[in-house]
Coordinates of C-alpha atoms in Angstrom, one line a residue:
Chain L
X608 CA -27.3 17.5 -20.2
X609 CA -24.7 20.1 -21.0
X610 CA -21.8 19.5 -23.4
X611 CA -18.3 19.7 -21.9
X612 CA -17.8 23.2 -23.3
X613 CA -21.1 24.4 -22.1
X614 CA -20.3 23.1 -18.7
X615 CA -17.0 24.9 -18.5
X616 CA -18.6 28.0 -19.9
X617 CA -21.1 28.0 -17.0
X618 CA -18.4 27.4 -14.5
X619 CA -16.5 30.4 -15.9
X620 CA -19.6 32.5 -15.3
X621 CA -20.2 31.2 -11.8
X622 CA -16.6 31.7 -10.8
X623 CA -16.5 35.3 -12.2
X624 CA -19.4 36.2 -9.9
X625 CA -18.2 34.4 -6.8
X626 CA -14.4 33.9 -6.7
X627 CA -11.6 36.5 -6.4
X628 CA -8.1 35.4 -7.0
X629 CA -5.8 37.6 -4.9
X630 CA -2.1 38.1 -5.4
X631 CA -0.4 34.8 -4.7
X632 CA 2.4 35.0 -2.2
X633 CA 5.3 32.6 -2.5
X634 CA 5.6 30.9 0.9
X635 CA 8.3 28.9 2.5
X636 CA 6.2 25.8 2.0
X637 CA 6.3 26.4 -1.8
X638 CA 10.0 26.9 -1.7
X639 CA 10.6 23.6 0.1
X640 CA 8.1 22.0 -2.3
X641 CA 10.1 23.1 -5.3
X642 CA 13.4 22.1 -3.9
X643 CA 12.2 18.5 -3.4
X644 CA 10.9 18.2 -6.9
X645 CA 13.6 19.8 -9.0
X646 CA 16.1 17.1 -10.0
X647 CA 19.3 19.0 -9.0
X648 CA 18.2 19.4 -5.4
X649 CA 15.4 16.8 -5.3
X650 CA 17.6 13.7 -6.0
X651 CA 20.0 14.3 -3.1
X652 CA 17.0 15.0 -0.9
X653 CA 15.4 11.7 -2.0
X654 CA 18.6 9.8 -1.4
X655 CA 18.9 11.3 2.0
X656 CA 15.3 10.6 2.9
X657 CA 15.5 6.9 1.7
X658 CA 18.8 6.4 3.5
X659 CA 17.4 7.9 6.7
X660 CA 14.4 5.7 6.4
X661 CA 16.7 2.7 6.0
X662 CA 19.0 3.6 9.0
X663 CA 16.1 4.2 11.3
X664 CA 14.4 1.0 10.2
X665 CA 17.4 -1.3 10.7
X666 CA 18.6 0.3 14.0
X667 CA 15.2 0.3 15.6
X668 CA 14.4 -3.3 14.5
X669 CA 17.8 -4.5 15.5
X670 CA 17.5 -2.7 18.9
X671 CA 14.2 -4.4 19.7
X672 CA 15.0 -7.8 18.4
X673 CA 18.6 -8.4 19.4
X674 CA 18.4 -6.2 22.4
X675 CA 15.4 -7.7 24.1
X676 CA 13.2 -10.2 22.2
X677 CA 15.9 -12.7 21.2
X678 CA 17.1 -12.9 24.8
X679 CA 13.5 -13.4 26.0
X680 CA 12.6 -16.0 23.5
X681 CA 15.9 -18.0 23.4
X682 CA 16.8 -17.5 27.0
X683 CA 13.5 -18.1 28.7
X684 CA 10.6 -19.1 26.5
X685 CA 12.3 -21.9 24.6
X686 CA 14.0 -23.6 27.5
X687 CA 10.9 -23.3 29.6
X688 CA 8.7 -24.9 26.9
X689 CA 11.3 -27.6 26.3
X690 CA 11.1 -28.3 30.0
X691 CA 7.4 -28.2 30.6
X692 CA 5.9 -29.6 27.4
X693 CA 5.2 -33.3 27.6
X694 CA 6.8 -35.7 25.2
X695 CA 10.3 -35.0 24.1
X696 CA 12.4 -35.0 20.9
X697 CA 10.9 -38.4 19.8
X698 CA 7.3 -37.3 20.2
X699 CA 5.6 -36.0 17.1
X700 CA 3.4 -33.5 18.9
X701 CA 6.4 -32.1 20.8
X702 CA 8.2 -31.8 17.4
X703 CA 5.3 -29.9 15.9
X704 CA 4.6 -27.6 18.8
X705 CA 8.0 -27.0 20.4
X706 CA 11.1 -28.3 18.9
X707 CA 11.8 -30.5 15.8
X708 CA 15.5 -30.8 16.9
X709 CA 18.3 -31.4 14.4
X710 CA 20.9 -34.1 13.7
X711 CA 24.4 -33.4 15.1
X712 CA 27.0 -36.2 14.6
X713 CA 24.3 -38.6 13.9
X714 CA 22.4 -37.8 17.2
X715 CA 19.2 -35.9 17.4
X716 CA 19.8 -32.9 19.7
X717 CA 17.5 -30.1 20.9
X718 CA 17.7 -26.7 19.4
X719 CA 19.1 -23.8 21.3
X720 CA 17.3 -21.0 19.5
X721 CA 13.9 -20.2 18.1
X722 CA 15.0 -20.0 14.5
X723 CA 15.9 -23.7 14.5
X724 CA 13.3 -25.1 16.7
X725 CA 10.5 -24.6 14.2
X726 CA 7.7 -25.5 16.5
X727 CA 4.3 -23.7 16.4
X728 CA 4.8 -22.2 19.9
X729 CA 8.5 -21.4 19.4
X730 CA 9.3 -20.2 15.8
X731 CA 5.6 -19.7 15.1
X732 CA 5.5 -17.0 17.7
X733 CA 9.1 -15.8 17.6
X734 CA 9.1 -14.9 13.9
X735 CA 5.9 -12.7 13.9
X736 CA 6.3 -11.2 17.4
X737 CA 10.0 -11.3 18.1
X738 CA 11.4 -10.3 14.7
X739 CA 8.8 -9.0 12.4
X740 CA 6.6 -6.9 14.6
X741 CA 9.2 -4.3 15.5
X742 CA 10.3 -4.1 11.9
X743 CA 6.8 -3.7 10.6
X744 CA 5.9 -1.2 13.2
X745 CA 8.8 1.1 12.5
X746 CA 8.3 0.7 8.8
X747 CA 4.7 1.8 8.9
X748 CA 5.4 4.6 11.3
X749 CA 7.9 6.2 8.9
X750 CA 5.9 5.4 5.8
X751 CA 2.9 7.0 7.4
X752 CA 4.9 10.2 8.2
X753 CA 6.1 10.4 4.6
X754 CA 2.5 9.9 3.4
X755 CA 0.9 12.5 5.6
X756 CA 3.6 15.1 5.0
X757 CA 2.9 14.6 1.3
X758 CA 6.4 13.5 0.1
X759 CA 5.3 10.4 -1.9
X760 CA 3.9 12.3 -4.9
X761 CA 7.1 14.3 -5.1
X762 CA 9.2 11.1 -5.1
X763 CA 6.9 9.9 -8.0
X764 CA 7.8 13.0 -10.0
X765 CA 11.5 12.5 -9.5
X766 CA 11.5 8.8 -10.5
X767 CA 9.1 9.3 -13.4
X768 CA 11.7 9.3 -16.1
X769 CA 13.3 6.0 -14.9
X770 CA 9.9 4.2 -14.5
X771 CA 8.9 5.3 -18.0
X772 CA 11.7 3.2 -19.4
X773 CA 9.8 0.1 -18.1
X774 CA 6.4 1.3 -19.3
X775 CA 5.2 2.5 -15.9
X776 CA 5.0 6.1 -14.7
X777 CA 6.3 7.7 -11.6
X778 CA 3.1 7.1 -9.7
X779 CA 3.9 3.4 -9.7
X780 CA 6.3 4.2 -6.9
X781 CA 3.3 4.4 -4.6
X782 CA 2.3 0.7 -4.9
X783 CA 6.0 -0.2 -4.9
X784 CA 6.6 1.6 -1.6
X785 CA 3.4 0.2 -0.1
X786 CA 4.7 -3.2 -1.2
X787 CA 7.9 -2.8 0.9
X788 CA 5.4 -2.8 3.8
X789 CA 3.1 -5.5 2.6
X790 CA 2.3 -6.7 -0.9
X791 CA -1.4 -7.2 -0.1
X792 CA -2.5 -3.6 0.1
X793 CA 0.0 -2.8 -2.6
X794 CA -1.8 -5.0 -5.1
X795 CA -5.1 -3.1 -4.4
X796 CA -3.3 0.2 -4.8
X797 CA -2.5 -0.7 -8.4
X798 CA -6.0 0.5 -9.2
X799 CA -4.6 4.0 -9.6
X800 CA -2.8 2.9 -12.7
X801 CA -4.8 3.5 -15.9
X802 CA -4.4 0.6 -18.3
X803 CA -4.7 -3.1 -17.9
X804 CA -1.1 -3.5 -19.1
X805 CA 0.2 -1.3 -16.4
X806 CA -1.8 -2.9 -13.7
X807 CA -0.7 -6.4 -14.8
X808 CA 2.9 -5.4 -14.9
X809 CA 2.8 -3.7 -11.6
X810 CA 1.1 -6.7 -9.9
X811 CA 3.6 -9.1 -11.4
X812 CA 6.6 -7.0 -10.5
X813 CA 5.3 -6.5 -6.9
X814 CA 4.5 -10.2 -6.4
X815 CA 7.9 -11.3 -7.7
X816 CA 10.5 -8.7 -6.8
X817 CA 9.4 -6.5 -3.9
X818 CA 10.3 -8.0 -0.6
X819 CA 7.8 -7.1 2.1
X820 CA 8.4 -5.5 5.5
X821 CA 8.3 -8.8 7.3
X822 CA 10.9 -10.3 5.0
X823 CA 13.1 -7.2 5.3
X824 CA 12.8 -7.4 9.1
X825 CA 13.9 -11.0 9.2
X826 CA 16.7 -10.5 6.7
X827 CA 18.0 -7.7 8.9
X828 CA 18.1 -10.2 11.7
X829 CA 19.6 -13.3 10.1
X830 CA 21.7 -12.0 7.2
X831 CA 22.5 -8.3 8.0
X832 CA 25.8 -8.4 6.1
X833 CA 24.4 -9.7 2.8
X834 CA 20.9 -8.4 2.7
X835 CA 22.1 -5.4 0.7
X836 CA 23.1 -7.7 -2.2
X837 CA 19.7 -9.5 -2.0
X838 CA 17.8 -6.2 -2.3
X839 CA 20.1 -4.9 -5.0
X840 CA 19.6 -8.0 -7.0
X841 CA 15.8 -7.9 -6.5
X842 CA 15.6 -4.2 -7.6
X843 CA 17.8 -5.1 -10.6
X844 CA 15.2 -7.8 -11.4
X845 CA 12.4 -5.3 -11.0
X846 CA 13.8 -3.1 -13.7
X847 CA 15.1 -5.8 -16.1
X848 CA 11.8 -7.7 -16.0
X849 CA 9.8 -4.5 -16.1
X850 CA 11.7 -3.6 -19.3
X851 CA 11.1 -7.1 -20.8
X852 CA 7.4 -7.2 -19.8
X853 CA 6.9 -3.7 -21.3
X854 CA 8.2 -5.0 -24.6
X855 CA 6.2 -8.2 -24.8
X856 CA 2.9 -7.2 -23.3
X857 CA 0.5 -5.5 -25.7
X858 CA -1.3 -2.4 -24.6
X859 CA -0.6 1.3 -23.8
X860 CA 1.3 3.0 -21.1
X861 CA -0.1 6.5 -21.2
X862 CA 1.2 9.6 -19.4
X863 CA -0.4 10.5 -16.2
X864 CA -1.1 13.9 -14.7
X865 CA -1.1 14.1 -10.9
X866 CA -1.7 16.8 -8.4
X867 CA 1.2 17.4 -6.1
X868 CA -0.5 18.2 -2.8
X869 CA 0.8 20.9 -0.5
X870 CA 3.1 19.8 2.3
X871 CA 1.2 19.3 5.6
X872 CA 2.1 18.7 9.2
X873 CA 1.0 15.2 10.1
X874 CA -1.5 15.0 12.9
X875 CA -0.6 12.7 15.8
X876 CA -4.1 11.4 15.9
X877 CA -4.0 10.3 12.2
X878 CA -0.5 8.8 12.4
X879 CA -1.4 6.8 15.5
X880 CA -4.6 5.5 14.0
X881 CA -3.0 4.6 10.7
X882 CA 0.0 2.8 12.2
X883 CA -2.5 0.9 14.5
X884 CA -4.7 -0.1 11.5
X885 CA -1.7 -1.4 9.5
X886 CA 0.1 -3.2 12.3
X887 CA -3.0 -4.9 13.5
X888 CA -3.8 -5.8 9.9
X889 CA -0.4 -7.3 9.6
X890 CA -0.9 -9.4 12.7
X891 CA -4.2 -10.7 11.5
X892 CA -2.7 -11.8 8.1
X893 CA 0.7 -12.9 9.3
X894 CA 0.2 -14.9 12.5
X895 CA -2.3 -17.5 11.2
X896 CA -0.2 -18.0 8.0
X897 CA 3.1 -18.3 10.0
X898 CA 1.5 -20.9 12.3
X899 CA -0.1 -22.7 9.4
X900 CA 3.3 -22.7 7.7
X901 CA 5.0 -24.2 10.8
X902 CA 2.4 -26.9 10.9
X903 CA 2.5 -27.8 7.2
X904 CA 6.3 -27.9 7.1
X905 CA 6.5 -29.8 10.4
X906 CA 4.0 -32.5 9.2
X907 CA 6.0 -32.8 5.9
X908 CA 9.2 -33.5 7.8
X909 CA 7.6 -35.9 10.2
X910 CA 6.0 -37.9 7.4
X911 CA 9.2 -38.0 5.4
X912 CA 7.6 -36.3 2.5
X913 CA 10.0 -33.4 2.8
X914 CA 13.0 -35.7 2.4
X915 CA 11.5 -37.3 -0.6
X916 CA 10.8 -33.9 -2.2
X917 CA 14.3 -32.7 -1.4
X918 CA 15.8 -35.7 -3.2
X919 CA 13.4 -35.4 -6.1
X920 CA 14.3 -31.7 -6.6
X921 CA 17.9 -32.1 -5.7
X922 CA 19.3 -32.1 -9.3
X923 CA 17.5 -28.8 -10.0
X924 CA 18.5 -27.2 -6.8
X925 CA 22.1 -28.1 -6.7
X926 CA 22.9 -28.0 -10.4
X927 CA 20.8 -25.1 -11.7
X928 CA 20.6 -22.8 -8.7
X929 CA 23.6 -24.1 -6.7
X930 CA 21.9 -24.3 -3.4
X931 CA 21.8 -27.3 -0.9
X932 CA 18.8 -29.6 -1.4
X933 CA 17.7 -28.8 2.2
X934 CA 16.4 -25.5 1.0
X935 CA 13.3 -27.3 -0.2
X936 CA 11.8 -26.9 3.3
X937 CA 12.1 -23.1 3.3
X938 CA 10.8 -23.1 -0.3
X939 CA 7.6 -24.8 0.9
X940 CA 7.3 -22.4 3.8
X941 CA 7.6 -19.5 1.4
X942 CA 4.2 -20.4 0.0
X943 CA 2.8 -19.3 3.3
X944 CA 5.2 -16.6 4.5
X945 CA 8.5 -15.2 3.3
X946 CA 9.6 -14.3 6.8
X947 CA 9.2 -17.9 8.0
X948 CA 11.1 -19.1 5.0
X949 CA 14.0 -16.8 5.5
X950 CA 14.1 -17.8 9.2
X951 CA 14.2 -21.4 8.3
X952 CA 17.0 -20.8 5.7
X953 CA 19.1 -19.3 8.4
X954 CA 19.3 -22.6 10.2
X955 CA 20.7 -24.5 7.2
X956 CA 24.4 -24.7 6.8
X957 CA 25.7 -23.1 3.6
X958 CA 28.1 -20.6 2.2
X959 CA 27.4 -16.9 2.2
X960 CA 26.8 -17.0 -1.6
X961 CA 24.4 -19.9 -1.4
X962 CA 22.6 -18.0 1.3
X963 CA 22.2 -15.0 -1.0
X964 CA 20.9 -17.2 -3.8
X965 CA 18.5 -19.0 -1.6
X966 CA 17.1 -15.9 -0.1
X967 CA 16.6 -14.4 -3.6
X968 CA 14.9 -17.7 -4.6
X969 CA 12.4 -17.7 -1.7
X970 CA 11.7 -14.0 -2.5
X971 CA 10.9 -14.4 -6.1
X972 CA 9.6 -17.9 -6.6
X973 CA 6.1 -17.3 -5.5
X974 CA 4.2 -14.4 -3.9
X975 CA 3.0 -15.4 -0.4
X976 CA -0.4 -16.9 -0.2
X977 CA -2.2 -13.8 1.0
X978 CA -0.7 -11.8 -2.0
X979 CA -1.6 -14.5 -4.4
X980 CA -5.2 -14.5 -3.3
X981 CA -5.2 -10.7 -3.7
X982 CA -3.8 -10.8 -7.2
X983 CA -6.4 -13.5 -8.0
X984 CA -9.1 -11.1 -6.8
X985 CA -7.8 -8.0 -8.6
X986 CA -6.3 -9.5 -11.7
X987 CA -8.5 -12.5 -12.4
X988 CA -7.5 -14.4 -15.5
X989 CA -4.4 -12.2 -16.0
X990 CA -3.0 -14.1 -13.1
X991 CA -2.0 -16.9 -15.5
X992 CA 0.2 -14.4 -17.3
X993 CA 1.7 -13.4 -14.0
X994 CA 2.5 -17.0 -13.2
X995 CA 4.1 -17.5 -16.6
X996 CA 6.3 -14.5 -15.9
X997 CA 7.0 -15.9 -12.5
X998 CA 8.2 -19.3 -13.7
X999 CA 10.4 -17.6 -16.3
X1000 CA 11.9 -15.2 -13.9
X1001 CA 12.6 -17.9 -11.2
X1002 CA 14.5 -20.0 -13.7
X1003 CA 16.4 -17.3 -15.5
X1004 CA 17.0 -15.2 -12.5
X1005 CA 17.9 -17.9 -10.1
X1006 CA 20.2 -19.5 -12.7
X1007 CA 21.7 -16.1 -13.5
X1008 CA 22.8 -15.5 -9.9
X1009 CA 24.4 -19.0 -9.8
X1010 CA 26.2 -18.1 -13.0
X1011 CA 27.5 -14.8 -11.4
X1012 CA 28.9 -16.8 -8.5
X1013 CA 30.5 -19.3 -10.9
X1014 CA 32.1 -16.5 -12.8
X1015 CA 33.3 -14.9 -9.6
X1016 CA 34.7 -18.2 -8.6
X1017 CA 32.8 -18.4 -5.3
X1018 CA 30.2 -21.1 -6.1
Chain V
X1400 CA -31.4 7.5 2.9
X1401 CA -27.7 7.2 2.0
X1402 CA -25.0 9.8 1.8
X1403 CA -22.2 9.6 -0.8
X1404 CA -19.0 11.5 -0.4
X1405 CA -17.7 12.4 -3.8
X1406 CA -15.0 14.6 -5.2
X1407 CA -11.6 14.8 -6.8
X1408 CA -8.7 12.7 -5.5
X1409 CA -6.9 14.0 -2.4
X1410 CA -9.5 16.6 -1.4
X1411 CA -10.2 15.0 2.0
X1412 CA -13.2 12.7 1.5
X1413 CA -11.7 10.1 3.8
X1414 CA -11.0 12.6 6.5
X1415 CA -14.6 13.7 6.2
X1416 CA -15.8 10.2 6.3
X1417 CA -13.9 9.4 9.4
X1418 CA -15.2 12.6 11.1
X1419 CA -18.8 11.8 10.2
X1420 CA -18.9 8.1 11.0
X1421 CA -16.1 7.7 13.6
X1422 CA -14.6 5.0 11.3
X1423 CA -11.0 4.3 10.7
X1424 CA -10.5 4.7 6.9
X1425 CA -6.8 5.3 5.9
X1426 CA -6.2 8.9 5.1
X1427 CA -3.0 10.1 3.4
X1428 CA -1.7 13.2 1.7
X1429 CA -1.6 11.9 -1.8
X1430 CA -4.1 11.3 -4.5
X1431 CA -5.4 7.7 -4.8
X1432 CA -5.4 6.6 -1.2
X1433 CA -8.9 5.3 -1.4
X1434 CA -9.4 2.9 -4.3
X1435 CA -12.4 1.1 -3.1
X1436 CA -15.6 2.3 -1.4
X1437 CA -16.1 2.1 2.4
X1438 CA -19.4 2.2 4.2
X1439 CA -20.1 3.6 7.6
X1440 CA -22.9 4.9 9.7
X1441 CA -23.7 8.3 11.2
X1442 CA -26.7 9.3 13.3
X1443 CA -28.8 12.1 12.0
X1444 CA -32.0 13.1 13.9
X1445 CA -32.0 9.8 15.7
X1446 CA -31.8 7.8 12.5
X1447 CA -28.8 5.6 11.4
X1448 CA -27.7 6.8 8.0
X1449 CA -25.3 5.0 5.7
X1450 CA -22.4 7.1 4.6
X1451 CA -20.2 5.9 1.7
X1452 CA -16.6 7.0 1.1
X1453 CA -16.2 6.9 -2.7
X1454 CA -12.8 6.9 -4.4
X1455 CA -11.8 10.2 -5.9
X1456 CA -12.7 10.9 -9.5
X1457 CA -12.1 13.9 -11.8
X1458 CA -15.3 13.5 -13.8
X1459 CA -18.0 10.9 -14.4
X1460 CA -16.1 9.5 -17.4
X1461 CA -13.7 7.1 -15.6
X1462 CA -10.0 7.0 -16.4
X1463 CA -8.9 4.2 -14.2
X1464 CA -10.2 1.4 -12.1
X1465 CA -10.6 3.4 -8.9
X1466 CA -12.7 6.0 -10.9
X1467 CA -14.8 3.2 -12.3
X1468 CA -15.7 2.2 -8.8
X1469 CA -16.8 5.8 -8.1
X1470 CA -19.0 6.1 -11.1
X1471 CA -20.6 2.7 -10.6
X1472 CA -21.3 3.6 -7.0
X1473 CA -23.1 6.8 -8.0
X1474 CA -25.2 4.9 -10.6
X1475 CA -26.2 2.2 -8.1
X1476 CA -27.3 4.6 -5.4
X1477 CA -30.1 6.3 -7.2
X1478 CA -31.7 7.8 -4.1
X1479 CA -28.5 9.0 -2.4
X1480 CA -27.7 12.5 -1.2
X1481 CA -24.3 13.5 -2.6
X1482 CA -21.9 15.5 -0.4
X1483 CA -19.5 17.0 -3.0
X1484 CA -16.2 17.7 -1.4
X1485 CA -14.3 20.4 -3.3
X1486 CA -10.8 21.6 -2.9
X1487 CA -11.6 25.3 -2.3
X1488 CA -8.2 26.4 -3.7
X1489 CA -9.1 24.6 -7.0
X1490 CA -12.8 25.4 -7.0
X1491 CA -13.5 25.5 -10.7
X1492 CA -12.6 21.9 -11.5
X1493 CA -14.4 20.8 -8.4
X1494 CA -17.5 22.5 -9.7
X1495 CA -17.2 20.6 -13.0
X1496 CA -17.8 17.3 -11.2
X1497 CA -20.5 18.9 -9.0
X1498 CA -22.4 20.1 -12.1
X1499 CA -22.2 16.7 -13.6
X1500 CA -23.7 15.2 -10.5
X1501 CA -26.4 17.9 -10.3
X1502 CA -27.3 17.3 -14.0
X1503 CA -27.9 13.6 -13.2
X1504 CA -30.6 14.8 -10.8
X1505 CA -28.9 14.0 -7.4
X1506 CA -29.6 16.2 -4.4
X1507 CA -26.3 17.8 -3.6
X1508 CA -24.6 19.7 -0.8
X1509 CA -21.2 21.2 -1.3
X1510 CA -18.3 21.2 1.2
X1511 CA -15.6 23.7 0.2
X1512 CA -12.9 21.8 1.9
X1513 CA -9.3 22.9 2.4
X1514 CA -10.6 26.4 3.1
X1515 CA -7.4 27.2 4.9
X1516 CA -5.3 26.4 1.9
X1517 CA -7.5 28.7 -0.2
X1518 CA -7.0 31.5 2.3
X1519 CA -3.3 31.0 2.2
X1520 CA -3.5 31.4 -1.6
X1521 CA -5.5 34.6 -1.2
X1522 CA -8.5 33.2 -2.9
X1523 CA -11.8 34.8 -1.8
X1524 CA -15.0 32.9 -2.4
X1525 CA -18.4 34.5 -2.0
X1526 CA -20.1 31.6 -0.4
X1527 CA -23.6 33.3 0.0
X1528 CA -23.6 34.2 -3.7
X1529 CA -22.5 30.7 -4.7
X1530 CA -25.4 29.2 -2.7
X1531 CA -27.8 31.6 -4.4
X1532 CA -26.6 30.6 -7.9
X1533 CA -26.4 26.9 -7.3
X1534 CA -29.5 26.7 -5.0
X1535 CA -27.7 24.2 -2.8
X1536 CA -26.0 24.6 0.6
X1537 CA -22.3 25.5 0.3
X1538 CA -20.2 25.3 3.5
X1539 CA -16.5 26.2 3.9
X1540 CA -14.7 23.4 5.8
X1541 CA -11.3 22.3 7.1
X1542 CA -11.9 18.6 7.5
X1543 CA -8.5 17.9 9.1
X1544 CA -9.3 20.2 12.1
X1545 CA -13.0 19.6 12.0
X1546 CA -14.1 23.1 11.1
X1547 CA -17.5 23.3 9.4
X1548 CA -18.3 19.6 9.7
X1549 CA -21.1 20.2 12.1
X1550 CA -22.7 22.7 9.7
X1551 CA -22.5 20.2 6.9
X1552 CA -24.3 17.6 9.0
X1553 CA -27.0 20.0 10.1
X1554 CA -27.7 21.2 6.6
X1555 CA -27.7 17.8 4.8
X1556 CA -31.5 17.8 4.9
X1557 CA -31.4 21.0 2.8
X1558 CA -29.8 19.2 -0.1
X1559 CA -32.2 19.0 -3.0
X1560 CA -32.1 18.3 -6.8
X1561 CA -31.6 21.4 -8.9
X1562 CA -32.5 22.0 -12.5
X1563 CA -29.5 23.0 -14.5
X1564 CA -31.7 25.6 -16.3
X1565 CA -32.2 27.4 -13.0
X1566 CA -28.4 27.6 -12.4
X1567 CA -27.9 29.0 -15.9
X1568 CA -30.7 31.5 -15.2
X1569 CA -29.3 32.5 -11.8
X1570 CA -25.9 33.2 -13.1
X1571 CA -27.3 35.5 -15.8
X1572 CA -25.5 36.7 -18.9

């Protein structure tokens, strides 16, 4: 075996005999590359890119869902099922599969949309296919383009200084952005971070504060006016808790050196393949969990367990967090899927501010089951630490938003 | 027989892997896309051969968890042939990892990938001479467009272990 110096020495000799470095020409590609990394020009470009991302995402998702899918599901699918499915509002199987109905002036009435119906065949299909699929598709299409062009490492360079304040480095932006698609692959992507401390922090912050594409899609549908606040509040939490975790967790946060790859033209073949892998991966994870979530929540309502739970947790929910006790249902659903939980919240009557609080709550209070399993696999026993951080952040952060509303006089 | 694809992060190992096996591993233009290994199969002379896409690593002393996976993979597959994928525009550091693998006694074949980028940068590499010095096949490739992949496949059987002494002797004073 050679020593490190001997090896470099040998490489030097080899390269002298075989490699000729010609005069390097500055190309247009290089110029663009530099403009997107230097802060003065890079930050406006980054803002423009992210804003563009956001506008395309929301307009495409809205176009598909409001323009077509809502009309199909609410106008045809739900009435047809209500008509053809045996039983009726007082039959438990009908409640589980088609429509749980809701109480209006003391009378049980049928639902008129797929958000409220909460049956396996109605909400269970409408949420993943009607609302979330278009959102996830457009998200992955654009993320794949950014990836293949080679923009992400440049974004990492730009945001490096900020992320250093919370003990991470710029490259943490890669798992974070992946997490806006789905937290499951994002947790695996934390392997590119060097120390246990950084990996632990990243997984915890991802699991608690980064809403996934499915959740973004459904928020875009049910609370388009207020979702900006929700996301701001979550990002605020990402940095505040990152800062605190960085202070209390022992371990190092070393500097990282990364290669910035040259810009490349994405190939249609690769983009198509990658979007397909990711969207089909989403469907495989999401659909079973959404359906399972509908079933579990449905059974809990039918057996009366949900009402019992709502009453038991009512002091905590109404006094500390300032949300109606009915939110307990969505909180249970959020164990399975965040998109399902937000859909369910939209059917509960409450003020705009309570809605913001409760959406923040379902986002942060537990990573969805699939993410939880992934963190368990990747982090092992550090998961306990994550859970402790989770409990602390739910109470402090959920209480804090209630306090903000009280101070603003809107609670 | 097994084939390991090894090299630095973001040199195109996953593109290579997909080309060789027809699999669908995620490829992106940033380092650290592959953090776990993936196995696939290719047919060589009517035999099914296992190909493994290994996460990128700078050296055999791992710095992060993805690199640990890479080094462990190499240690577990004692009788594997290693296809070293090197970024031709950054050939020297690619050779560092290659030499480390050669020193461990693995049969090696080198793909000088991103040959187009090297050309853009006006870097000329004397491939014939490099082959003579290292005593292993060296093939310029552009994995994204598929250039050179066929040659890599046809010359995999030429891969053989090389004594580091020979390389030192070949390169001379």
